[in-house]
CSV table of C-alpha atoms and ligand atoms in Angstrom, one decimal:
chain,number,residue,atom,x,y,z
E,1,MET,CA,-15.1,8.9,14.7
E,2,THR,CA,-17.1,6.2,12.8
E,3,ALA,CA,-16.1,2.8,11.6
E,4,THR,CA,-16.1,2.0,7.9
E,5,ASN,CA,-15.0,-1.6,8.2
E,6,ALA,CA,-14.8,-4.5,10.7
E,7,ALA,CA,-11.2,-3.7,11.8
E,8,GLU,CA,-12.1,-0.1,12.6
E,9,GLY,CA,-15.1,-1.2,14.5
E,10,LEU,CA,-12.9,-3.4,16.7
E,11,LEU,CA,-10.4,-0.5,17.2
E,12,LEU,CA,-13.2,2.0,18.2
E,13,GLU,CA,-14.6,-0.6,20.6
E,14,LEU,CA,-11.1,-0.8,22.2
E,15,GLY,CA,-11.0,3.0,22.5
E,16,VAL,CA,-8.1,3.5,20.1
E,17,SER,CA,-7.8,7.2,19.4
E,18,GLU,CA,-4.3,7.7,18.0
E,19,PRO,CA,-1.7,5.6,16.1
E,20,GLU,CA,0.3,5.0,19.3
E,21,ASP,CA,-2.7,3.1,20.8
E,22,LEU,CA,-2.4,0.4,18.1
E,23,ASP,CA,-1.0,-2.4,20.3
E,24,LEU,CA,-1.5,-5.4,18.0
E,25,GLU,CA,-0.8,-8.1,20.7
E,26,ALA,CA,-3.4,-6.5,23.0
E,27,ILE,CA,-5.9,-6.4,20.1
E,28,ALA,CA,-5.1,-10.1,19.3
E,29,TRP,CA,-5.7,-11.0,22.9
E,30,HIS,CA,-9.0,-9.2,22.9
E,31,VAL,CA,-10.2,-11.4,20.0
E,32,GLY,CA,-9.0,-14.7,21.6
E,33,VAL,CA,-5.7,-14.9,19.8
E,34,LYS,CA,-2.4,-15.7,21.5
E,35,VAL,CA,0.7,-14.6,19.7
E,36,ASN,CA,4.1,-16.4,19.6
E,37,TYR,CA,7.3,-15.3,17.9
E,38,ARG,CA,9.7,-18.0,17.0
E,39,ARG,CA,11.7,-19.4,14.1
E,40,LEU,CA,9.6,-20.6,11.2
E,41,ASP,CA,11.0,-22.4,8.2
E,42,GLY,CA,9.4,-22.0,4.8
E,43,CYS,CA,6.6,-19.6,6.0
E,44,GLU,CA,6.4,-16.2,7.6
E,45,ALA,CA,3.3,-16.6,9.8
E,46,ARG,CA,0.6,-19.0,10.6
E,47,ILE,CA,-2.7,-19.3,12.5
E,48,ILE,CA,-4.2,-22.4,14.1
E,49,GLY,CA,-7.7,-21.9,15.5
E,50,ARG,CA,-10.1,-24.1,17.4
E,51,GLY,CA,-13.5,-22.8,18.6
E,52,ASP,CA,-13.1,-19.2,19.6
E,53,ARG,CA,-9.4,-19.4,20.4
E,54,ALA,CA,-6.4,-19.3,18.1
E,55,ILE,CA,-2.6,-19.3,18.2
E,56,VAL,CA,-0.7,-17.1,15.7
E,57,THR,CA,3.0,-17.7,15.2
E,58,VAL,CA,5.1,-15.1,13.5
E,59,HIS,CA,8.7,-15.7,12.3
E,60,GLU,CA,11.0,-14.0,14.8
E,61,GLY,CA,13.6,-13.0,12.2
E,62,LEU,CA,11.4,-10.4,10.5
E,63,HIS,CA,11.8,-6.6,10.8
E,64,GLU,CA,9.5,-5.2,13.5
E,65,ARG,CA,7.2,-3.5,11.0
E,66,ARG,CA,6.9,-6.6,8.9
E,67,LYS,CA,6.0,-8.6,12.1
E,68,ARG,CA,3.2,-6.2,12.8
E,69,PHE,CA,1.8,-6.5,9.2
E,70,SER,CA,2.1,-10.3,9.3
E,71,LEU,CA,0.2,-10.4,12.7
E,72,GLY,CA,-2.4,-8.1,11.3
E,73,HIS,CA,-2.7,-10.4,8.2
E,74,GLU,CA,-3.3,-13.5,10.5
E,75,LEU,CA,-5.9,-11.5,12.5
E,76,GLY,CA,-7.5,-10.9,9.1
E,77,HIS,CA,-7.7,-14.7,8.5
E,78,TRP,CA,-9.2,-15.0,12.0
E,79,TYR,CA,-11.9,-12.5,11.2
E,80,HIS,CA,-12.7,-13.6,7.6
E,81,HIS,CA,-11.9,-17.3,7.6
E,82,ARG,CA,-12.5,-18.5,11.1
E,83,GLY,CA,-12.3,-22.3,11.5
E,84,LYS,CA,-9.5,-22.7,9.0
E,85,SER,CA,-5.8,-22.8,9.5
E,86,PHE,CA,-3.4,-20.9,7.3
E,87,ILE,CA,0.3,-21.2,6.7
E,88,CYS,CA,1.3,-17.9,5.0
E,89,ARG,CA,4.5,-17.6,2.9
E,90,PRO,CA,6.2,-14.3,2.3
E,91,GLU,CA,4.6,-13.9,-1.1
E,92,ASP,CA,1.1,-14.4,0.5
E,93,ILE,CA,1.5,-11.4,2.8
E,94,GLY,CA,1.3,-7.8,1.5
E,95,SER,CA,1.9,-8.8,-2.1
E,96,GLU,CA,0.7,-6.6,-5.0
E,97,ARG,CA,1.0,-9.5,-7.5
E,98,GLN,CA,-2.1,-10.2,-9.6
E,99,ASN,CA,-2.5,-13.9,-8.8
E,100,VAL,CA,-2.6,-13.8,-5.0
E,101,PRO,CA,-5.4,-16.0,-3.7
E,102,VAL,CA,-8.6,-14.1,-2.6
E,103,ALA,CA,-8.2,-15.2,1.1
E,104,GLU,CA,-4.7,-13.7,1.2
E,105,ARG,CA,-6.0,-10.4,-0.3
E,106,GLU,CA,-8.8,-10.3,2.3
E,107,ALA,CA,-6.3,-10.9,5.1
E,108,ASP,CA,-4.1,-8.1,3.7
E,109,ARG,CA,-7.0,-5.6,3.5
E,110,TYR,CA,-7.9,-6.3,7.1
E,111,ALA,CA,-4.2,-5.8,8.2
E,112,ALA,CA,-4.1,-2.4,6.4
E,113,ASP,CA,-7.4,-1.4,8.0
E,114,LEU,CA,-6.2,-2.5,11.4
E,115,LEU,CA,-2.7,-0.9,11.2
E,116,MET,CA,-3.7,2.3,9.4
E,117,PRO,CA,-7.4,2.8,10.2
E,118,TRP,CA,-9.0,5.5,8.0
E,119,PHE,CA,-10.3,7.4,11.0
E,120,LEU,CA,-6.7,8.1,12.0
E,121,PHE,CA,-4.9,7.9,8.7
E,122,ARG,CA,-7.0,10.3,6.6
E,123,PRO,CA,-7.0,13.3,9.0
E,124,LEU,CA,-3.2,13.0,9.3
E,125,ALA,CA,-2.8,12.8,5.5
E,126,ARG,CA,-5.1,15.8,5.0
E,127,GLN,CA,-2.8,17.9,7.2
E,128,ALA,CA,0.0,17.6,4.6
E,129,LYS,CA,0.2,20.2,1.8
E,130,THR,CA,1.4,17.7,-0.8
E,131,ALA,CA,2.1,14.0,-1.2
E,132,SER,CA,5.6,12.7,-1.3
E,133,PHE,CA,7.7,9.9,0.1
E,134,ASP,CA,8.6,12.2,2.9
E,135,LEU,CA,5.0,12.3,3.9
E,136,ALA,CA,4.7,8.5,3.5
E,137,LYS,CA,7.8,8.1,5.7
E,138,GLN,CA,6.4,10.3,8.4
E,139,LEU,CA,3.1,8.3,8.4
E,140,ALA,CA,5.0,5.0,8.3
E,141,ASP,CA,6.9,6.1,11.4
E,142,ARG,CA,3.7,7.1,13.2
E,143,PHE,CA,1.9,3.9,12.3
E,144,GLN,CA,4.9,1.6,12.5
E,145,THR,CA,4.3,0.3,9.0
E,146,SER,CA,6.5,-0.3,5.9
E,147,LEU,CA,7.1,2.6,3.5
E,148,THR,CA,5.5,0.6,0.6
E,149,ALA,CA,2.3,-0.4,2.6
E,150,THR,CA,2.0,3.2,3.8
E,151,SER,CA,2.4,4.7,0.3
E,152,ILE,CA,-0.3,2.3,-1.0
E,153,ARG,CA,-2.6,3.5,1.8
E,154,LEU,CA,-1.9,7.1,0.8
E,155,VAL,CA,-3.0,6.3,-2.7
E,156,ASP,CA,-6.2,4.5,-1.4
E,157,ALA,CA,-6.9,7.5,0.9
E,158,ASN,CA,-7.6,9.6,-2.3
E,159,VAL,CA,-6.5,12.7,-0.5
E,160,PHE,CA,-4.1,13.6,-3.3
E,161,PRO,CA,-4.5,12.7,-7.0
E,162,MET,CA,-1.6,10.3,-7.4
E,163,ILE,CA,-0.3,7.1,-9.0
E,164,LEU,CA,2.1,4.7,-7.3
E,165,VAL,CA,4.0,2.5,-9.7
E,166,CYS,CA,6.6,-0.3,-9.2
E,167,HIS,CA,9.1,-1.3,-11.8
E,168,GLY,CA,11.7,-4.1,-12.0
E,169,ASN,CA,14.3,-4.8,-14.6
E,170,GLU,CA,11.8,-6.5,-16.9
E,171,GLY,CA,9.2,-3.7,-16.7
E,172,ARG,CA,6.2,-2.6,-14.6
E,173,ARG,CA,5.3,-4.9,-11.8
E,174,TRP,CA,2.2,-3.2,-10.4
E,175,PHE,CA,0.6,0.2,-10.0
E,176,LYS,CA,-2.2,1.9,-8.1
E,177,ARG,CA,-4.2,5.0,-8.8
E,178,SER,CA,-6.1,7.1,-6.4
E,179,LYS,CA,-9.9,7.3,-7.1
E,180,ASP,CA,-9.8,10.8,-8.5
E,181,VAL,CA,-7.3,9.9,-11.2
E,182,PRO,CA,-9.1,8.9,-14.5
E,183,GLU,CA,-8.4,5.4,-15.8
E,184,ARG,CA,-7.0,6.7,-19.1
E,185,TRP,CA,-3.8,7.4,-17.1
E,186,PHE,CA,-2.1,4.1,-17.4
E,187,PRO,CA,1.6,4.1,-16.7
E,188,GLN,CA,3.8,2.6,-19.5
E,189,ASN,CA,5.2,-0.8,-19.0
E,190,GLN,CA,8.8,0.1,-19.7
E,191,LEU,CA,10.5,3.0,-18.0
E,192,ASP,CA,11.3,6.0,-20.2
E,193,ALA,CA,15.0,6.8,-20.3
E,194,ASP,CA,14.2,10.4,-19.5
E,195,SER,CA,12.5,9.5,-16.1
E,196,TYR,CA,14.4,9.7,-12.9
E,197,ALA,CA,13.1,6.2,-12.2
E,198,PHE,CA,15.1,4.8,-15.1
E,199,ASP,CA,18.3,6.3,-13.7
E,200,ILE,CA,17.6,5.1,-10.2
E,201,LEU,CA,16.9,1.5,-11.4
E,202,PHE,CA,19.6,1.2,-14.0
E,203,GLY,CA,22.1,4.0,-13.3
E,204,SER,CA,23.8,5.6,-10.3
E,205,ARG,CA,21.3,8.3,-9.5
E,206,SER,CA,20.2,8.3,-5.9
E,207,GLU,CA,16.9,9.3,-4.3
E,208,HIS,CA,15.6,12.8,-5.0
E,209,ARG,CA,13.0,15.3,-4.1
E,210,PRO,CA,9.8,15.4,-6.3
E,211,VAL,CA,10.7,16.9,-9.7
E,212,LYS,CA,8.6,18.3,-12.5
E,213,MET,CA,8.4,16.0,-15.5
E,214,GLY,CA,6.6,16.0,-18.8
E,215,ALA,CA,3.6,13.6,-18.4
E,216,GLU,CA,4.6,11.9,-21.8
E,217,THR,CA,7.6,10.5,-19.9
E,218,TRP,CA,5.1,8.3,-18.1
E,219,PHE,CA,2.0,7.9,-20.3
E,220,ASP,CA,1.8,6.9,-23.9
E,221,ARG,CA,-1.1,9.3,-24.9
E,222,GLY,CA,-1.1,12.2,-27.3
E,223,GLU,CA,-2.6,14.6,-24.7
E,224,ALA,CA,0.2,13.8,-22.2
E,225,GLY,CA,2.5,16.2,-24.1
E,226,ARG,CA,0.5,19.1,-22.7
E,227,TYR,CA,0.9,18.3,-19.1
E,228,GLU,CA,3.5,18.3,-16.4
E,229,LEU,CA,3.4,16.2,-13.2
E,230,LEU,CA,5.7,15.6,-10.2
E,231,GLU,CA,7.8,12.4,-10.1
E,232,GLN,CA,9.6,11.0,-7.0
E,233,THR,CA,11.3,7.6,-7.1
E,234,ILE,CA,12.9,5.5,-4.4
E,235,LYS,CA,14.7,2.1,-4.5
E,236,ILE,CA,12.8,-0.5,-2.5
E,237,SER,CA,15.0,-3.5,-3.2
E,238,GLY,CA,18.1,-4.3,-5.3
E,239,ASP,CA,16.1,-4.6,-8.5
E,240,GLU,CA,12.9,-2.7,-7.8
E,241,VAL,CA,12.0,1.0,-7.7
E,242,LEU,CA,8.8,2.7,-6.5
E,243,THR,CA,7.6,5.9,-8.1
E,244,MET,CA,5.1,8.4,-6.8
E,245,LEU,CA,3.4,10.5,-9.6
E,246,LEU,CA,1.5,13.5,-8.4
E,247,LEU,CA,-1.0,14.8,-11.0
E,248,THR,CA,-0.7,18.5,-10.3
E,249,ASP,CA,-2.5,19.7,-13.5
E,250,GLY,CA,-6.3,19.8,-13.0
E,251,GLU,CA,-6.9,19.1,-16.7
E,252,MET,CA,-5.5,15.6,-16.3
E,253,LEU,CA,-8.2,14.9,-13.8
E,254,GLU,CA,-11.0,15.8,-16.1
E,255,GLU,CA,-13.1,13.1,-17.8
E,256,ARG,CA,-12.8,12.6,-21.5
E,257,GLU,CA,-15.2,11.2,-24.0
E,258,THR,CA,-13.5,8.8,-26.4
E,259,ARG,CA,-15.6,7.1,-29.1
E,260,GLY,CA,-18.7,7.2,-27.0
E,261,ARG,CA,-17.0,5.8,-24.0
E,262,THR,CA,-16.6,7.9,-20.9
E,263,TRP,CA,-13.1,7.6,-19.5
E,264,ARG,CA,-12.8,8.1,-15.8
D,1,ZN,ZN1,-2.4,-15.5,4.8
């Protein structure tokens, strides 16, 4: 096992060899951070550091898995931004919004690396035959992480060619592609009425297994009409759905030349 980032280096130093070893409070202690849980108003977690010691406070009212991610996020601030104090609001932690400050993104990345280190996550993902929210749920249970954070990690793992896209009532909120998916596959802003996602967001349809779907349901490109993909959608909040698109047709993954530009 080799470390590909700072968080993984720390975990290997501590002898972590399976997800169940990821005891965040013990890890925090090791890097000089004491952790408190208590009621916080107006923020979700904060870190106050002096010298080589810090105190992290995490809001006690959060779900257990959110507490873990928030603590991982504060440890990210401790690693990247030592000497500064941070008061992190819910929208600063684990947010996929475009305008999140750089320091918050760095702290999030560290949290993901600490909670789902590649040396443990990738081998488990590779054992699966296919990607689905069932796989994401299994991994989320193993790593004690949220379904959304785990699904994003699955995309970033680049084990399966997939796109994760989140829609709200007003349209697409964010999406992520795994590295093997060419950039010309850009999911449409508005949901197609033929997609399962549309029925789950606006109608009464409930969660479902991955289903075959024409790629034109998701992409506004002429060539999309030739391909099929697998769609699976879940509701992640009252007005938000998360869709996993698995690109099962190898031709979709080939590069195309368009007016002298190579699309990846
Ligand atoms: Zn923060």
